[in-house]
Amino acid sequence: MAETVFTPSLEGMKHVKAENGVILTKPFLDVCKQILPVLDKFGAAMALVKTDIGGNITRLETKYSSDPSKYEHLYSMVQEEVQNKTAKGSSSCTNGLLWLTRAMDFLVELFCNLLEHADWTMTQACTDSYTKTLKKFHGWLASSSFTVAMRLAPNRDKFMEVISGTGDINADIERFCTTFSPFLKENHDFLARVGLDDMKAS
């Protein structure tokens, strides 16, 4: 079967929602994990992002594992923290979900850029998506580190060749962006309803 690096995550997205439309914790985190190998293909340019995503997945997974039936639904851990007034803590699951969602926003925007702007270099595509997503929430230090890292972005043609595998990479990127974006929007809408979607990096 023809496969690209996106094949596992596209398959996983089919299981993110329960029959009643609620986002499930483990399937959502699994999809995020399945995107990490894509980041490996970027090399040093995405090392920061990958570490950040990995750390937030681990934080949420640890909480989920402590009581899988209690935390089966992704937002249950946030609702608990809101009730306990611990949601704004830097090590909270709410903070983890927020930054995980923002990092995924960045990646979706980046791959949309690669589809829509065939003439852009990888650095241009990365910088544009960073400006549209993460930059407004980052302090000076994080923003500077990111800008430096983006200069290490790989050659675009080589990168596309590496992630293509044996499948239709453009079709898979489009499916990834259109299928994953609504889940991320749902996360933001939920976090906004509890007043926590605009937290900045400390």
Coordinates of C-alpha atoms in Angstrom, one line a residue:
M1 CA 0.0 0.0 0.0
A2 CA 1.3 3.5 -0.9
E3 CA 2.2 5.4 2.3
T4 CA 3.7 8.8 3.3
V5 CA 4.8 9.9 6.7
F6 CA 1.3 11.1 7.3
T7 CA -0.4 7.7 6.8
P8 CA -0.4 6.7 10.5
S9 CA -1.8 10.0 11.8
L10 CA -4.4 10.1 9.1
E11 CA -5.5 6.6 10.1
G12 CA -5.5 7.6 13.8
M13 CA -7.7 10.6 13.2
K14 CA -10.6 8.3 12.4
H15 CA -10.7 7.3 16.1
V16 CA -10.2 10.7 17.8
K17 CA -14.0 11.2 18.4
A18 CA -16.4 9.1 20.3
E19 CA -19.7 8.3 18.7
N20 CA -21.3 11.2 20.7
G21 CA -18.7 13.6 19.1
V22 CA -16.5 14.0 22.2
I23 CA -12.7 14.1 21.6
L24 CA -11.1 11.1 23.3
T25 CA -7.8 11.6 25.2
K26 CA -5.7 8.7 24.1
P27 CA -6.6 8.7 20.4
F28 CA -5.9 12.5 20.2
L29 CA -2.6 12.1 21.9
D30 CA -1.7 9.1 19.7
V31 CA -2.3 11.2 16.6
C32 CA 0.0 14.0 18.0
K33 CA 2.7 11.3 18.7
Q34 CA 2.3 10.0 15.1
I35 CA 3.3 13.4 13.8
L36 CA 6.6 13.5 15.7
P37 CA 8.4 11.3 13.0
V38 CA 7.5 14.1 10.5
L39 CA 9.4 16.5 12.7
D40 CA 12.5 14.3 12.7
K41 CA 12.8 14.9 9.0
F42 CA 13.3 18.6 9.7
G43 CA 16.4 17.9 11.7
A44 CA 17.7 20.6 14.0
A45 CA 15.2 23.2 12.9
M46 CA 12.4 21.4 14.7
A47 CA 14.3 20.1 17.7
L48 CA 12.7 22.7 20.0
V49 CA 9.2 22.1 18.7
K50 CA 9.6 18.3 19.0
T51 CA 10.8 18.5 22.6
D52 CA 8.0 20.8 23.5
I53 CA 5.3 18.6 21.9
G54 CA 6.8 15.5 23.4
G55 CA 6.8 17.0 26.9
N56 CA 3.2 18.1 26.7
I57 CA 2.1 14.7 25.3
T58 CA 3.9 13.0 28.2
R59 CA 2.3 15.3 30.8
L60 CA -1.3 14.6 29.4
E61 CA -0.6 10.9 29.0
T62 CA 0.6 10.6 32.6
K63 CA -2.6 12.2 33.9
Y64 CA -4.7 10.0 31.6
S65 CA -2.9 6.8 32.8
S66 CA -3.5 7.6 36.4
D67 CA -7.3 7.0 35.8
P68 CA -8.1 6.1 32.2
S69 CA -11.9 5.9 32.7
K70 CA -12.0 9.2 34.6
Y71 CA -9.9 11.0 31.9
E72 CA -11.2 9.2 28.9
H73 CA -12.5 12.5 27.4
L74 CA -9.7 15.1 26.6
Y75 CA -11.3 18.0 28.3
S76 CA -12.1 16.2 31.6
M77 CA -8.7 16.9 33.1
V78 CA -9.0 20.6 32.2
Q79 CA -12.5 20.8 33.8
E80 CA -11.1 19.3 36.9
E81 CA -8.2 21.8 37.1
V82 CA -10.6 24.7 36.5
Q83 CA -12.7 23.5 39.4
N84 CA -9.6 23.1 41.6
K85 CA -8.2 26.5 40.4
T86 CA -4.9 24.9 39.2
A87 CA -5.5 25.3 35.5
K88 CA -3.2 28.3 35.1
G89 CA -0.2 26.6 36.7
S90 CA 2.8 26.2 34.4
S91 CA 2.8 22.4 34.9
S92 CA -1.0 21.9 34.6
C93 CA -2.6 19.6 32.0
T94 CA -4.5 22.7 30.8
N95 CA -1.3 24.4 30.0
G96 CA 0.0 21.2 28.3
L97 CA -3.1 20.9 26.1
L98 CA -3.0 24.6 25.2
W99 CA 0.7 24.5 24.1
L100 CA 0.3 21.1 22.4
T101 CA -2.7 22.5 20.4
R102 CA -0.7 25.7 19.5
A103 CA 2.3 23.6 18.3
M104 CA 0.0 21.6 16.1
D105 CA -1.6 24.8 14.8
F106 CA 1.9 25.8 13.7
L107 CA 2.5 22.5 11.9
V108 CA -0.8 22.5 10.1
E109 CA -0.1 26.1 9.0
L110 CA 3.4 25.1 7.9
F111 CA 2.1 22.2 5.7
C112 CA -0.6 24.4 4.3
N113 CA 2.1 26.9 3.3
L114 CA 4.1 24.1 1.6
L115 CA 1.0 23.2 -0.4
E116 CA -0.1 26.7 -1.3
H117 CA 3.2 28.4 -1.9
A118 CA 5.3 26.2 -4.2
D119 CA 7.9 29.0 -4.6
W120 CA 8.6 29.5 -0.9
T121 CA 11.8 28.1 0.7
M122 CA 11.3 26.0 3.8
T123 CA 12.6 28.9 6.0
Q124 CA 9.9 31.2 4.5
A125 CA 7.2 28.6 5.1
C126 CA 8.3 28.0 8.7
T127 CA 8.7 31.7 9.5
D128 CA 5.3 32.6 8.1
S129 CA 3.5 29.9 10.0
Y130 CA 5.3 30.8 13.2
T131 CA 4.3 34.4 12.9
K132 CA 0.6 33.4 12.3
T133 CA 0.5 30.9 15.2
L134 CA 3.0 30.7 18.0
K135 CA 4.8 34.1 17.9
K136 CA 2.2 36.2 19.7
F137 CA 2.2 33.9 22.7
H138 CA 6.0 33.6 23.0
G139 CA 8.3 35.9 25.0
W140 CA 11.4 37.5 23.5
L141 CA 13.7 34.5 24.4
A142 CA 11.5 31.8 22.9
S143 CA 10.9 34.0 19.8
S144 CA 14.6 34.6 19.3
S145 CA 15.4 30.9 19.7
F146 CA 12.7 30.0 17.2
T147 CA 13.9 32.5 14.7
V148 CA 17.5 31.1 14.9
A149 CA 16.2 27.5 14.6
M150 CA 14.2 28.3 11.4
R151 CA 17.4 29.2 9.7
L152 CA 18.4 25.6 10.0
A153 CA 15.4 24.4 8.0
P154 CA 16.2 21.8 5.4
N155 CA 16.1 22.2 1.7
R156 CA 12.5 22.1 0.6
D157 CA 12.8 19.7 -2.3
K158 CA 14.8 17.2 -0.3
F159 CA 12.4 17.4 2.6
M160 CA 9.4 16.7 0.4
E161 CA 11.2 13.8 -1.2
V162 CA 12.0 12.3 2.2
I163 CA 8.4 12.6 3.6
S164 CA 6.7 11.4 0.4
G165 CA 7.5 7.7 0.9
T166 CA 5.5 5.8 -1.8
G167 CA 2.3 7.8 -1.5
D168 CA 0.8 11.1 -2.9
I169 CA 2.3 13.5 -0.5
N170 CA 0.3 16.6 -1.6
A171 CA -3.0 14.7 -1.2
D172 CA -1.9 13.5 2.3
I173 CA -0.8 17.0 3.4
E174 CA -4.2 18.4 2.3
R175 CA -6.1 15.6 4.1
F176 CA -3.9 16.2 7.2
C177 CA -4.6 19.9 7.3
T178 CA -8.3 19.7 6.6
T179 CA -9.0 16.7 9.0
F180 CA -6.8 17.8 11.9
S181 CA -7.7 21.5 11.9
P182 CA -11.3 21.1 13.2
F183 CA -10.0 19.1 16.3
L184 CA -7.6 21.9 17.1
K185 CA -10.3 24.5 16.6
E186 CA -12.5 22.5 19.0
N187 CA -9.7 22.6 21.6
H188 CA -9.3 26.4 21.3
D189 CA -13.1 26.9 21.5
F190 CA -13.3 24.8 24.7
L191 CA -10.3 26.5 26.2
A192 CA -11.7 29.9 25.3
R193 CA -15.0 29.0 27.0
V194 CA -13.1 28.4 30.3
G195 CA -11.1 31.6 29.7
L196 CA -7.8 29.9 29.2
D197 CA -7.1 30.1 25.4
D198 CA -4.9 33.3 25.6
M199 CA -2.3 32.3 28.2
K200 CA 1.2 33.4 27.2
A201 CA 4.5 31.8 27.9
S202 CA 5.9 32.9 31.2

